[in-house]
Amino acid sequence: MSGGTQAGLSGFIVPRREILEPGDMTKWQRSTAFVEISSFIEQLSKSVEGKKVSDVGAGSAGVERICGLLDEAGSWVAMFPPEESEATRFGNKSFRRWAAQLEQQAPRLIRSVVGDERAGAEVEVAAYLTAAFGNATRIDYGSGHELSFVMWLLCLCKLGVLEPADSQAIVLTVFARYVELCQQLQRTYRLEPAGSHGVWGLDDYQFLPFYFGSAQFIGTQTTPAASLDDRLIAEQGDDYLYLRGIRFVMAMKRGPFFEHSRQLYDISGVPRWEKVNQGLRKMYSAEVLGRFPVVQHLVFGTLLSIAQAR
């Protein structure tokens, strides 16, 4: 069966890879999954225009359960401290123990989120969750892992765990909490940036916090030039995903900002956030969704299908 391996009578399947060689990119870009993922990301960005993190309410019970899952996963870092004997710049092997715990606990965690009425869904959606925090073999993290988390969220929307009214909370509560956990893992285990473009990349690890974060500033008095201002970051950094991203970069890298983060520095020279948001959307489509090395590890099943979009 194209798209996965049959698993029981629930109708859900174990998803499998379908983008095996560069020639499969056409199949991917014409697929139902591609159209749905692209639309989902754009809709999420639109939903947070002009909204601060503190503007968003608690969200649905589904939002609360997902945050509980992320909190539990974050608590495992204390269970698997980094190996102090390792002197390498990247890749503390204790991350593999954390990732193994996630792999083992994923079915239980997902059942706690989706509920008994969606029994069997964990066999399909677990793959997106376990791939969302980095690769345990290479001990790295990049935009493909971030994309896997977005695909997991889209699956939860399709299952009815998340509601249309949750759009803002999906970005500013759930996704924001996910990024916090990823940054904790990146700092603790020194995850290597996967497929980084170095100084010419947007960021070593994340992309979407900057895309969603740029939408938050649309309609505000804050200009892109102010996004690198230390005072603004100190005063309003918690309320804007873009500023949180800048703050993390500044904490992780040394030297002048324009030297180690040229793309983000250049964005500060764009006059309007609408233009920034549009540019980042096009960049995401080209540099993440449109790049074989990034999407080759994605998997497809019944919820996110490789079948051609109609």
PDB file of N, CA, C and O in Angstrom, residues 128 131-135 138 140-150 178 194 294:
ATOM      1  N   TYR A 128       6.078  11.201  13.612  1.00  0.00           N
ATOM      2  CA  TYR A 128       6.294  12.643  13.475  1.00  0.00           C
ATOM      3  C   TYR A 128       6.820  13.243  14.776  1.00  0.00           C
ATOM      4  O   TYR A 128       7.676  14.137  14.769  1.00  0.00           O
ATOM      5  N   ALA A 131      10.553  12.194  15.491  1.00  0.00           N
ATOM      6  CA  ALA A 131      11.512  12.813  14.565  1.00  0.00           C
ATOM      7  C   ALA A 131      11.633  14.317  14.756  1.00  0.00           C
ATOM      8  O   ALA A 131      12.405  14.969  14.056  1.00  0.00           O
ATOM      9  N   ALA A 132      10.902  14.875  15.716  1.00  0.00           N
ATOM     10  CA  ALA A 132      10.778  16.328  15.820  1.00  0.00           C
ATOM     11  C   ALA A 132      11.860  17.007  16.648  1.00  0.00           C
ATOM     12  O   ALA A 132      11.916  18.239  16.684  1.00  0.00           O
ATOM     13  N   PHE A 133      12.730  16.239  17.288  1.00  0.00           N
ATOM     14  CA  PHE A 133      13.680  16.855  18.218  1.00  0.00           C
ATOM     15  C   PHE A 133      15.137  16.640  17.831  1.00  0.00           C
ATOM     16  O   PHE A 133      16.032  17.084  18.547  1.00  0.00           O
ATOM     17  N   GLY A 134      15.359  15.974  16.728  1.00  0.00           N
ATOM     18  CA  GLY A 134      16.717  15.758  16.276  1.00  0.00           C
ATOM     19  C   GLY A 134      16.967  14.302  15.942  1.00  0.00           C
ATOM     20  O   GLY A 134      16.145  13.431  16.218  1.00  0.00           O
ATOM     21  N   ASN A 135      18.118  14.043  15.330  1.00  0.00           N
ATOM     22  CA  ASN A 135      18.492  12.688  14.928  1.00  0.00           C
ATOM     23  C   ASN A 135      19.456  12.106  15.959  1.00  0.00           C
ATOM     24  O   ASN A 135      20.514  12.679  16.228  1.00  0.00           O
ATOM     25  N   ARG A 138      23.068  10.920  14.405  1.00  0.00           N
ATOM     26  CA  ARG A 138      23.982  12.015  14.073  1.00  0.00           C
ATOM     27  C   ARG A 138      24.085  13.048  15.195  1.00  0.00           C
ATOM     28  O   ARG A 138      24.974  13.896  15.171  1.00  0.00           O
ATOM     29  N   ASP A 140      22.081  15.590  15.755  1.00  0.00           N
ATOM     30  CA  ASP A 140      21.921  16.897  15.136  1.00  0.00           C
ATOM     31  C   ASP A 140      20.450  17.297  15.087  1.00  0.00           C
ATOM     32  O   ASP A 140      19.555  16.497  15.402  1.00  0.00           O
ATOM     33  N   TYR A 141      20.214  18.540  14.723  1.00  0.00           N
ATOM     34  CA  TYR A 141      18.856  19.088  14.639  1.00  0.00           C
ATOM     35  C   TYR A 141      18.844  20.155  13.553  1.00  0.00           C
ATOM     36  O   TYR A 141      19.787  20.942  13.422  1.00  0.00           O
ATOM     37  N   GLY A 142      17.734  20.184  12.793  1.00  0.00           N
ATOM     38  CA  GLY A 142      17.596  21.197  11.757  1.00  0.00           C
ATOM     39  C   GLY A 142      16.141  21.418  11.385  1.00  0.00           C
ATOM     40  O   GLY A 142      15.223  20.919  12.041  1.00  0.00           O
ATOM     41  N   SER A 143      15.936  22.154  10.307  1.00  0.00           N
ATOM     42  CA  SER A 143      14.588  22.571   9.912  1.00  0.00           C
ATOM     43  C   SER A 143      13.705  21.391   9.514  1.00  0.00           C
ATOM     44  O   SER A 143      12.474  21.490   9.569  1.00  0.00           O
ATOM     45  N   GLY A 144      14.292  20.260   9.116  1.00  0.00           N
ATOM     46  CA  GLY A 144      13.485  19.084   8.809  1.00  0.00           C
ATOM     47  C   GLY A 144      12.833  18.502  10.053  1.00  0.00           C
ATOM     48  O   GLY A 144      11.701  18.013  10.005  1.00  0.00           O
ATOM     49  N   HIS A 145      13.527  18.564  11.182  1.00  0.00           N
ATOM     50  CA  HIS A 145      12.949  18.102  12.444  1.00  0.00           C
ATOM     51  C   HIS A 145      11.842  19.056  12.898  1.00  0.00           C
ATOM     52  O   HIS A 145      10.793  18.614  13.379  1.00  0.00           O
ATOM     53  N   GLU A 146      12.075  20.338  12.730  1.00  0.00           N
ATOM     54  CA  GLU A 146      11.047  21.333  13.041  1.00  0.00           C
ATOM     55  C   GLU A 146       9.801  21.092  12.188  1.00  0.00           C
ATOM     56  O   GLU A 146       8.665  21.169  12.683  1.00  0.00           O
ATOM     57  N   LEU A 147      10.000  20.780  10.907  1.00  0.00           N
ATOM     58  CA  LEU A 147       8.888  20.487  10.010  1.00  0.00           C
ATOM     59  C   LEU A 147       8.120  19.254  10.477  1.00  0.00           C
ATOM     60  O   LEU A 147       6.886  19.211  10.382  1.00  0.00           O
ATOM     61  N   SER A 148       8.827  18.267  10.991  1.00  0.00           N
ATOM     62  CA  SER A 148       8.171  17.059  11.480  1.00  0.00           C
ATOM     63  C   SER A 148       7.219  17.392  12.628  1.00  0.00           C
ATOM     64  O   SER A 148       6.128  16.805  12.727  1.00  0.00           O
ATOM     65  N   PHE A 149       7.598  18.332  13.485  1.00  0.00           N
ATOM     66  CA  PHE A 149       6.708  18.712  14.577  1.00  0.00           C
ATOM     67  C   PHE A 149       5.452  19.398  14.034  1.00  0.00           C
ATOM     68  O   PHE A 149       4.341  19.164  14.519  1.00  0.00           O
ATOM     69  N   VAL A 150       5.615  20.236  13.023  1.00  0.00           N
ATOM     70  CA  VAL A 150       4.459  20.884  12.405  1.00  0.00           C
ATOM     71  C   VAL A 150       3.532  19.838  11.787  1.00  0.00           C
ATOM     72  O   VAL A 150       2.303  19.936  11.892  1.00  0.00           O
ATOM     73  N   TYR A 178       7.488  24.111  22.342  1.00  0.00           N
ATOM     74  CA  TYR A 178       8.330  23.174  21.592  1.00  0.00           C
ATOM     75  C   TYR A 178       9.708  23.773  21.322  1.00  0.00           C
ATOM     76  O   TYR A 178      10.737  23.104  21.519  1.00  0.00           O
ATOM     77  N   ALA A 194      21.937  20.677  11.603  1.00  0.00           N
ATOM     78  CA  ALA A 194      21.784  19.783  10.449  1.00  0.00           C
ATOM     79  C   ALA A 194      21.615  20.612   9.180  1.00  0.00           C
ATOM     80  O   ALA A 194      20.663  21.385   9.056  1.00  0.00           O
ATOM     81  N   VAL A 294      16.456  18.118   3.005  1.00  0.00           N
ATOM     82  CA  VAL A 294      15.633  18.417   4.176  1.00  0.00           C
ATOM     83  C   VAL A 294      14.435  17.474   4.262  1.00  0.00           C
ATOM     84  O   VAL A 294      14.130  16.926   5.329  1.00  0.00           O
TER      85      VAL A 294
END
